[in-house]
Short mmCIF file of C-alpha atoms in Angstrom, two decimals:
data_model
loop_
_atom_site.label_atom_id
_atom_site.label_comp_id
_atom_site.label_asym_id
_atom_site.label_seq_id
_atom_site.Cartn_x
_atom_site.Cartn_y
_atom_site.Cartn_z
CA MET A 1 93.62 29.98 158.47
CA ARG A 2 96.46 31.88 160.20
CA LEU A 3 98.93 29.08 159.36
CA PHE A 4 97.86 29.26 155.72
CA ILE A 5 98.40 33.02 155.68
CA ALA A 6 101.86 32.66 157.19
CA PHE A 7 102.76 30.02 154.62
CA LEU A 8 101.80 32.30 151.75
CA ILE A 9 103.74 35.21 153.13
CA THR A 10 106.95 33.28 153.78
CA SER A 11 106.97 31.19 150.61
CA LEU A 12 106.60 33.83 147.89
CA SER A 13 108.55 32.99 144.74
CA LEU A 14 110.11 35.54 142.40
CA SER A 15 107.03 35.23 140.23
CA ALA A 16 105.08 37.07 142.94
CA PHE A 17 106.97 40.19 141.90
CA GLN A 18 106.56 39.66 138.17
CA ALA A 19 106.20 42.57 135.79
CA PRO A 20 102.60 43.66 135.24
CA VAL A 21 100.73 42.10 132.33
CA PHE A 22 98.31 44.49 130.67
CA ALA A 23 95.10 43.39 128.99
CA GLN A 24 95.10 45.45 125.80
CA GLY A 25 94.24 43.12 122.93
CA THR A 26 93.75 40.18 125.30
CA ASN A 27 90.62 38.06 125.02
CA ASN A 28 88.63 37.02 128.08
CA ARG A 29 89.98 33.48 128.18
CA ASP A 30 93.60 34.62 128.12
CA LEU A 31 92.93 37.36 130.65
CA SER A 32 91.29 34.79 132.92
CA LEU A 33 94.45 32.70 132.76
CA ILE A 34 96.63 35.73 133.54
CA ILE A 35 94.54 36.61 136.59
CA ARG A 36 94.41 33.04 137.89
CA ASN A 37 98.18 32.61 137.58
CA ASP A 38 99.30 35.98 138.96
CA GLN A 39 100.94 35.17 142.28
CA ARG A 40 101.20 38.84 143.18
CA LEU A 41 97.48 38.61 143.95
CA ASP A 42 98.16 35.74 146.38
CA SER A 43 100.78 37.88 148.09
CA ILE A 44 98.50 40.89 148.51
CA GLN A 45 95.53 38.89 149.77
CA ALA A 46 97.71 37.03 152.25
CA ARG A 47 99.17 40.26 153.59
CA ALA A 48 95.70 41.78 153.79
CA LEU A 49 94.34 38.91 155.85
CA ARG A 50 97.26 39.09 158.23
CA LEU A 51 96.52 42.78 158.79
CA LEU A 52 92.77 42.32 159.13
CA THR A 53 93.13 40.53 162.46
CA GLY A 54 92.49 43.96 163.99
CA PHE A 55 89.59 46.39 163.69
CA ASN A 56 91.03 49.87 164.19
CA ALA A 57 91.66 51.81 160.99
CA GLY A 58 95.47 51.75 161.07
CA THR A 59 98.59 52.56 163.04
CA SER A 60 97.64 56.25 163.33
CA TYR A 61 94.12 55.49 164.51
CA GLY A 62 93.10 53.89 167.77
CA GLU A 63 89.43 54.01 166.87
CA VAL A 64 87.24 51.53 165.06
CA TRP A 65 85.72 53.70 162.32
CA ILE A 66 82.54 52.59 160.58
CA ARG A 67 83.49 54.07 157.18
CA ASP A 68 86.64 51.92 157.32
CA LEU A 69 85.11 48.77 158.81
CA ASN A 70 82.52 48.86 156.02
CA THR A 71 85.31 48.38 153.48
CA PHE A 72 87.25 45.59 155.19
CA ILE A 73 84.48 43.60 156.86
CA LYS A 74 84.55 40.81 154.27
CA GLY A 75 88.24 40.27 154.85
CA SER A 76 87.70 40.41 158.61
CA LEU A 77 85.22 37.57 158.32
CA LYS A 78 87.98 35.44 156.81
CA VAL A 79 90.12 35.68 159.94
CA HIS A 80 87.59 36.28 162.74
CA ALA A 81 84.69 34.23 164.00
CA PRO A 82 81.41 35.82 162.85
CA ASP A 83 80.46 36.57 166.45
CA LYS A 84 83.48 38.84 166.84
CA VAL A 85 82.62 40.89 163.77
CA ARG A 86 78.97 40.91 164.78
CA SER A 87 79.92 42.36 168.18
CA MET A 88 81.75 45.25 166.48
CA LEU A 89 78.68 46.07 164.39
CA LEU A 90 76.39 45.89 167.42
CA LEU A 91 78.58 48.36 169.31
CA PHE A 92 77.73 51.01 166.73
CA PHE A 93 74.03 50.42 167.34
CA LYS A 94 74.57 50.57 171.10
CA MET A 95 76.04 54.03 170.52
CA GLN A 96 73.25 55.22 168.23
CA GLY A 97 71.90 58.67 169.00
CA ASN A 98 68.30 59.24 170.05
CA GLY A 99 67.60 60.73 166.63
CA GLY A 100 69.01 57.70 164.83
CA ASP A 101 72.46 59.09 164.01
CA ILE A 102 75.53 56.84 163.98
CA VAL A 103 78.93 57.80 165.37
CA ASP A 104 82.08 57.77 163.28
CA GLY A 105 84.10 55.58 165.56
CA PHE A 106 84.75 54.34 169.08
CA ILE A 107 87.83 53.65 171.19
CA ASP A 108 88.62 51.94 174.48
CA ILE A 109 87.81 54.50 177.16
CA LYS A 110 91.26 53.96 178.72
CA LYS A 111 92.96 54.92 175.43
CA ALA A 112 90.90 58.00 174.59
CA ALA A 113 93.06 61.10 174.12
CA VAL A 114 92.22 64.79 174.18
CA GLY A 115 90.83 66.21 170.94
CA TYR A 116 87.43 64.86 170.09
CA GLU A 117 84.25 65.73 171.93
CA PHE A 118 83.49 62.22 173.10
CA ARG A 119 80.09 60.68 173.56
CA TYR A 120 79.39 58.19 176.35
CA PHE A 121 76.82 55.42 176.28
CA PRO A 122 75.51 53.32 179.20
CA GLN A 123 75.10 50.28 176.96
CA ALA A 124 78.82 50.42 176.06
CA PRO A 125 80.52 51.63 179.26
CA ASP A 126 84.02 50.50 178.23
CA TRP A 127 84.05 52.66 175.10
CA VAL A 128 83.78 56.30 174.07
CA ALA A 129 82.73 57.52 170.63
CA HIS A 130 82.89 60.59 168.43
CA LYS A 131 81.25 61.90 165.27
CA ASN A 132 82.71 64.09 162.53
CA THR A 133 79.56 66.10 162.02
CA VAL A 134 80.61 67.63 158.69
CA GLU A 135 80.20 64.26 156.95
CA THR A 136 77.00 62.37 156.08
CA ASP A 137 78.18 58.82 155.46
CA GLN A 138 78.26 57.17 158.89
CA GLU A 139 74.68 55.91 158.80
CA SER A 140 75.05 54.68 155.22
CA SER A 141 78.34 52.95 156.02
CA LEU A 142 76.90 50.98 158.93
CA ILE A 143 73.91 49.77 156.93
CA GLN A 144 76.18 48.71 154.08
CA ALA A 145 78.42 46.86 156.54
CA VAL A 146 75.49 44.94 158.01
CA ARG A 147 74.45 43.89 154.50
CA LYS A 148 77.95 42.58 153.81
CA TYR A 149 77.97 40.72 157.13
CA VAL A 150 74.64 39.05 156.38
CA ASP A 151 75.66 38.17 152.82
CA VAL A 152 78.90 36.51 153.94
CA THR A 153 77.65 34.73 157.06
CA GLY A 154 73.98 34.11 156.29
CA ASP A 155 73.32 35.26 159.85
CA THR A 156 70.02 37.11 159.61
CA SER A 157 69.45 36.80 163.36
CA ILE A 158 71.48 39.97 163.85
CA LEU A 159 68.55 41.90 162.41
CA GLN A 160 66.31 40.73 165.26
CA GLU A 161 68.88 41.37 167.97
CA LYS A 162 67.43 43.78 170.51
CA ILE A 163 69.42 46.75 171.75
CA GLY A 164 67.35 48.50 174.35
CA GLU A 165 63.78 48.28 173.17
CA LYS A 166 64.60 48.26 169.46
CA THR A 167 65.71 45.57 167.05
CA VAL A 168 68.71 46.13 164.82
CA ILE A 169 66.53 46.27 161.69
CA ARG A 170 64.49 49.04 163.31
CA ARG A 171 67.66 50.86 164.27
CA MET A 172 68.85 50.56 160.69
CA GLU A 173 65.67 52.24 159.52
CA ASP A 174 66.10 54.89 162.23
CA ALA A 175 69.55 55.61 160.78
CA LEU A 176 68.06 56.05 157.32
CA ALA A 177 65.34 58.28 158.78
CA TYR A 178 67.94 60.45 160.53
CA ILE A 179 69.29 61.47 157.13
CA LEU A 180 65.82 62.44 155.94
CA ASN A 181 65.10 64.34 159.14
CA GLU A 182 68.44 66.08 159.71
CA ARG A 183 70.51 65.92 156.50
CA TRP A 184 67.99 66.43 153.75
CA THR A 185 67.17 69.37 151.52
CA GLU A 186 63.58 69.27 150.35
CA LYS A 187 64.28 71.89 147.70
CA TYR A 188 66.49 69.51 145.73
CA GLY A 189 65.39 66.17 147.15
CA LEU A 190 68.98 65.27 148.06
CA VAL A 191 71.20 64.50 151.03
CA LYS A 192 73.25 67.43 152.31
CA GLY A 193 76.48 67.83 154.28
CA ALA A 194 79.15 70.40 154.97
CA THR A 195 81.54 71.46 152.22
CA THR A 196 84.42 68.97 152.09
CA ILE A 197 86.65 67.55 149.35
CA ASP A 198 84.79 64.71 147.61
CA TRP A 199 84.37 61.95 150.24
CA GLY A 200 86.53 63.82 152.78
CA ASP A 201 85.69 65.04 156.25
CA VAL A 202 87.51 68.37 156.55
CA GLN A 203 86.10 71.84 155.86
CA PRO A 204 88.11 74.48 153.95
CA GLU A 205 88.75 77.05 156.66
CA THR A 206 91.59 76.61 159.13
CA GLY A 207 90.75 75.22 162.53
CA TRP A 208 89.11 72.02 163.75
CA GLY A 209 87.55 71.24 160.42
CA VAL A 210 85.63 68.06 161.17
CA VAL A 211 82.71 69.59 163.07
CA ILE A 212 79.91 71.91 162.03
CA ASN A 213 80.65 75.49 163.03
CA SER A 214 79.75 79.08 162.19
CA LYS A 215 81.76 78.91 158.94
CA THR A 216 80.03 75.79 157.62
CA LYS A 217 78.55 76.01 154.14
CA TRP A 218 75.94 73.34 153.50
CA ALA A 219 75.93 71.59 150.14
CA CYS A 220 74.86 68.47 148.27
CA ASP A 221 77.48 66.25 146.67
CA ILE A 222 77.53 62.95 144.82
CA TYR A 223 79.38 60.91 147.45
CA ASP A 224 76.84 61.38 150.25
CA ASN A 225 73.91 60.75 147.93
CA ALA A 226 75.42 57.67 146.29
CA MET A 227 76.32 56.16 149.65
CA TYR A 228 72.80 56.78 150.93
CA ALA A 229 71.23 55.20 147.84
CA ILE A 230 73.44 52.11 148.25
CA ALA A 231 72.44 51.92 151.92
CA ILE A 232 68.73 52.08 151.10
CA ASN A 233 69.11 49.28 148.58
CA ASP A 234 71.07 47.21 151.12
CA PHE A 235 68.40 47.80 153.76
CA LEU A 236 65.68 46.65 151.36
CA ALA A 237 67.74 43.61 150.31
CA ILE A 238 68.01 42.18 153.83
CA LYS A 239 64.81 43.54 155.42
CA PRO A 240 62.74 40.61 156.76
CA ALA A 241 59.46 40.15 154.93
CA ALA A 242 57.55 40.46 158.19
CA TYR A 243 59.12 43.80 159.05
CA HIS A 244 56.89 46.76 158.20
CA ALA A 245 58.94 49.80 157.23
CA THR A 246 57.77 53.23 158.27
CA GLN A 247 57.83 54.46 154.67
CA ASP A 248 58.42 53.32 151.12
CA TRP A 249 62.20 53.45 150.81
CA THR A 250 62.06 52.38 147.19
CA VAL A 251 60.46 55.73 146.40
CA VAL A 252 63.16 57.59 148.35
CA ALA A 253 65.92 55.78 146.46
CA ARG A 254 64.29 56.50 143.11
CA ARG A 255 63.87 60.15 144.00
CA ILE A 256 67.57 60.45 144.89
CA ARG A 257 68.60 58.88 141.62
CA GLU A 258 66.38 61.24 139.64
CA ASN A 259 67.55 64.32 141.54
CA VAL A 260 71.22 63.38 141.28
CA ARG A 261 70.80 63.38 137.52
CA LYS A 262 68.86 66.63 137.61
CA HIS A 263 71.01 68.69 139.97
CA LEU A 264 74.51 67.16 140.30
CA TRP A 265 75.28 65.52 136.95
CA LEU A 266 76.60 67.64 134.08
CA ALA A 267 75.25 65.71 131.10
CA ALA A 268 77.31 67.60 128.52
CA ASP A 269 80.58 67.08 130.39
CA LYS A 270 79.75 63.60 131.71
CA LYS A 271 80.91 64.51 135.21
CA TYR A 272 79.56 65.60 138.58
CA ILE A 273 79.69 69.10 139.96
CA PRO A 274 81.66 69.15 143.22
CA HIS A 275 78.95 70.89 145.25
CA LEU A 276 75.44 72.24 144.98
CA TYR A 277 75.47 74.99 147.60
CA LEU A 278 72.44 75.72 149.76
CA ASP A 279 73.52 78.94 151.47
CA GLY A 280 76.42 80.27 149.45
CA SER A 281 79.84 78.94 148.56
CA PRO A 282 82.94 79.24 150.78
CA PHE A 283 84.96 80.02 147.66
CA PRO A 284 85.21 83.29 145.69
CA ALA A 285 83.15 83.65 142.53
CA SER A 286 86.34 83.67 140.46
CA PHE A 287 87.24 80.14 141.55
CA LYS A 288 86.11 77.58 138.94
CA GLU A 289 85.28 74.70 141.25
CA LYS A 290 83.15 72.92 138.65
CA GLU A 291 86.29 72.03 136.70
CA ILE A 292 87.51 69.75 139.51
CA LEU A 293 86.97 66.02 138.97
CA TYR A 294 85.61 64.13 141.98
CA THR A 295 86.79 60.53 141.60
CA GLY A 296 85.66 58.86 144.84
CA GLY A 297 82.09 60.08 144.67
CA SER A 298 81.94 59.18 140.99
CA ALA A 299 83.06 55.62 141.79
CA CYS A 300 80.34 55.34 144.43
CA ALA A 301 77.77 56.66 141.95
CA ILE A 302 78.64 53.82 139.59
CA LEU A 303 78.42 51.32 142.46
CA ALA A 304 74.99 52.80 143.27
CA GLY A 305 73.82 51.95 139.75
CA PHE A 306 73.44 55.55 138.59
CA HIS A 307 75.16 55.05 135.23
CA LYS A 308 74.87 53.20 131.94
CA PRO A 309 77.96 51.54 130.39
CA GLU A 310 78.67 54.38 127.97
CA GLU A 311 78.78 56.89 130.84
CA ILE A 312 80.95 54.59 132.95
CA ALA A 313 83.44 54.41 130.08
CA VAL A 314 83.67 58.22 129.92
CA ILE A 315 83.97 58.63 133.70
CA ASN A 316 86.73 56.04 133.79
CA LYS A 317 88.58 57.73 130.94
CA GLN A 318 88.44 61.02 132.81
CA MET A 319 90.05 59.38 135.85
CA VAL A 320 92.76 57.75 133.74
CA ASN A 321 93.50 61.08 132.04
CA ALA A 322 93.68 62.89 135.38
CA ALA A 323 96.09 60.31 136.79
CA ALA A 324 98.29 60.61 133.71
CA LYS A 325 98.98 64.25 134.57
CA GLU A 326 100.93 63.33 137.71
CA LYS A 327 104.00 61.10 137.63
CA PHE A 328 102.97 58.66 140.36
CA ALA A 329 99.19 58.91 140.29
CA THR A 330 96.67 56.11 139.82
CA ILE A 331 92.90 56.35 139.49
CA GLY A 332 92.92 56.59 143.27
CA ILE A 333 93.85 60.28 143.07
CA THR A 334 91.13 61.90 145.14
CA VAL A 335 90.35 64.98 143.06
CA TYR A 336 91.95 66.69 140.10
CA PRO A 337 93.14 69.35 139.90
CA PRO A 338 93.60 69.94 143.64
CA TYR A 339 92.09 72.89 145.46
CA PRO A 340 94.61 75.77 145.73
CA ALA A 341 95.87 76.60 149.23
CA ALA A 342 94.22 80.01 149.03
CA GLU A 343 90.82 78.38 148.64
CA PHE A 344 91.37 75.42 150.96
CA PRO A 345 93.84 76.52 153.67
CA ASN A 346 92.90 73.58 155.91
CA MET A 347 94.41 71.12 153.41
CA HIS A 348 97.03 72.18 150.90
CA PRO A 349 97.32 70.79 147.35
CA TYR A 350 98.47 67.18 147.00
CA VAL A 351 98.01 66.56 150.70
CA TYR A 352 95.66 63.92 152.14
CA GLN A 353 92.20 64.25 150.56
CA ASN A 354 93.25 67.19 148.35
CA ALA A 355 94.65 65.11 145.45
CA GLY A 356 96.38 62.53 147.56
CA ASP A 357 96.17 59.06 145.97
CA TRP A 358 94.03 56.59 147.93
CA THR A 359 93.81 52.92 147.00
CA TRP A 360 90.90 52.89 149.45
CA PHE A 361 88.82 54.59 146.76
CA GLY A 362 90.76 53.70 143.62
CA GLY A 363 90.06 50.07 144.48
CA ARG A 364 86.35 50.84 144.69
CA MET A 365 86.44 52.30 141.20
CA ILE A 366 88.03 49.08 139.98
CA GLN A 367 85.28 47.13 141.76
CA ALA A 368 82.74 49.30 139.93
CA LEU A 369 84.42 48.51 136.60
CA ILE A 370 84.40 44.76 137.32
CA ALA A 371 80.76 44.84 138.38
CA ASN A 372 79.85 46.49 135.08
CA GLY A 373 81.90 44.27 132.79
CA PHE A 374 84.92 46.53 132.21
CA ILE A 375 87.36 43.76 133.08
CA LYS A 376 90.28 44.76 130.86
CA GLU A 377 90.14 48.34 132.09
CA ALA A 378 89.89 47.13 135.69
CA TRP A 379 92.90 44.86 135.28
CA ASP A 380 95.06 47.47 133.57
CA GLU A 381 94.22 50.19 136.08
CA LEU A 382 94.94 47.85 138.98
CA GLN A 383 98.52 47.24 137.82
CA PRO A 384 100.18 50.39 139.24
CA ILE A 385 98.27 49.89 142.48
CA ILE A 386 99.48 46.31 142.81
CA GLY A 387 103.00 47.39 141.89
CA ARG A 388 103.31 50.06 144.56
CA THR A 389 101.67 47.86 147.23
CA ILE A 390 104.35 45.24 146.70
CA ALA A 391 107.20 47.72 146.20
CA LYS A 392 106.36 49.59 149.41
CA ASN A 393 105.77 46.30 151.27
CA GLY A 394 102.61 47.37 153.01
CA PHE A 395 99.21 49.01 153.01
CA TYR A 396 99.30 52.77 153.41
CA GLU A 397 96.61 55.38 153.85
CA TRP A 398 97.54 57.51 150.83
CA TYR A 399 100.38 58.26 148.41
CA ASP A 400 101.98 61.51 147.27
CA VAL A 401 101.41 61.65 143.49
CA ARG A 402 104.51 63.83 143.02
CA THR A 403 107.00 61.52 144.75
CA GLY A 404 105.23 58.17 144.92
CA GLU A 405 105.95 57.96 148.64
CA PRO A 406 103.38 56.53 151.07
CA LYS A 407 101.85 58.91 153.59
CA GLY A 408 99.50 58.88 156.53
CA SER A 409 98.67 55.80 158.52
CA GLY A 410 100.66 52.64 157.96
CA ASP A 411 98.90 49.27 158.11
CA PHE A 412 95.79 51.00 156.77
CA ARG A 413 93.05 48.40 156.91
CA GLY A 414 90.79 50.26 154.47
CA GLU A 415 93.31 49.75 151.68
CA ALA A 416 93.88 46.13 152.67
CA GLY A 417 90.16 45.39 152.71
CA VAL A 418 89.39 47.07 149.40
CA LEU A 419 92.27 45.30 147.65
CA PHE A 420 91.24 41.97 149.15
CA ASP A 421 87.68 42.40 147.86
CA THR A 422 88.84 43.68 144.46
CA ILE A 423 91.09 40.67 143.90
CA THR A 424 88.30 38.36 145.03
CA MET A 425 85.98 39.90 142.44
CA LEU A 426 88.59 39.52 139.70
CA ARG A 427 89.21 35.90 140.57
CA GLU A 428 85.50 35.11 140.64
CA TRP A 429 85.27 36.56 137.13
CA ALA A 430 88.34 34.62 136.04
CA GLU A 431 86.89 31.33 137.29
CA LYS A 432 83.71 31.92 135.31
CA ASN A 433 85.65 32.76 132.16
CA LYS A 434 88.24 29.99 131.99
#
């Protein structure tokens, strides 16, 4: 496999850098041919697989993060033996908290630097872990990653692997139960977390913004709830028939879907509110937060099956329109418009998760479009993403929408994994529609 990857990388023809071909007015058969013959896709997948020989998030991150691994695990399974990937997943369960919670990431104990409040686990003595407590997606991400692993490998034995006195499938259910026990608001029947930007993990106020503190304002948002709904469905999809769950998770998933529509979705505007606050907002009453478009959480909501085609079309159009307002933006722009510095001093406008452009999530929106039959839109909206990936000769954490320059971590495996999976989905469609 590695020789094949090297061959692709070193033998790219000029056609690999061809001008983008858009799908407007193109029928399915012709679009299928375009996709199957586009050598730029070969180039990107080859580069992705070369990068996915590692597990840490990128050059700026020494840790293996579960929210990242969840999005590049399928690519990892192309270049690693299943046992290696399996061992990474099992490490997260070895570091599971007594209440069922899952850590964000872990790092070799010899490489751990000052900053995080590390957790230590006797079952993984060579590693230390940490958890960004403001976020509520770690448990959901791990369950989703296990589902992907099982789907790709067919290895259901991982579910019966014992860690301590508990099987992995039981630990998966414990992770789901942790959300109900510790991150649930009964008033609204929804998952809660700290106030962050869309799928982000930083609070507004200055300081160490990734942990719960005295300034934390609890809220419900679409990202956490969509990720949890996907995780429940993944748990149910791979749960052994002989395993008796502690509760009816189908009912929980249905309740979330209903309450998302009731409390987070603005039917008239066809968009999600950024936050449903539980104990007051961190922003002044004059700030019109509801006007901000949350793209990442919206993409996850579509992947969770929360929307009909006509709503997906409107959501997608909103993202395209938002991107059109900035010279170098794609549908990966995190939010739009960005939060002003006065309201979000911990992250200024157009920086990182505050309207930075992330292929990591833009690619997931394209996956959502493909999964729901919006192939022409998916292809057209992928073009600027493909173009900049090739032009910048790498996978980067995020892009500045004002300059087009890459920012953050280089060799960002989340972007590589999402693009690898997106191209795979497109090619599977193309093969079926020759």
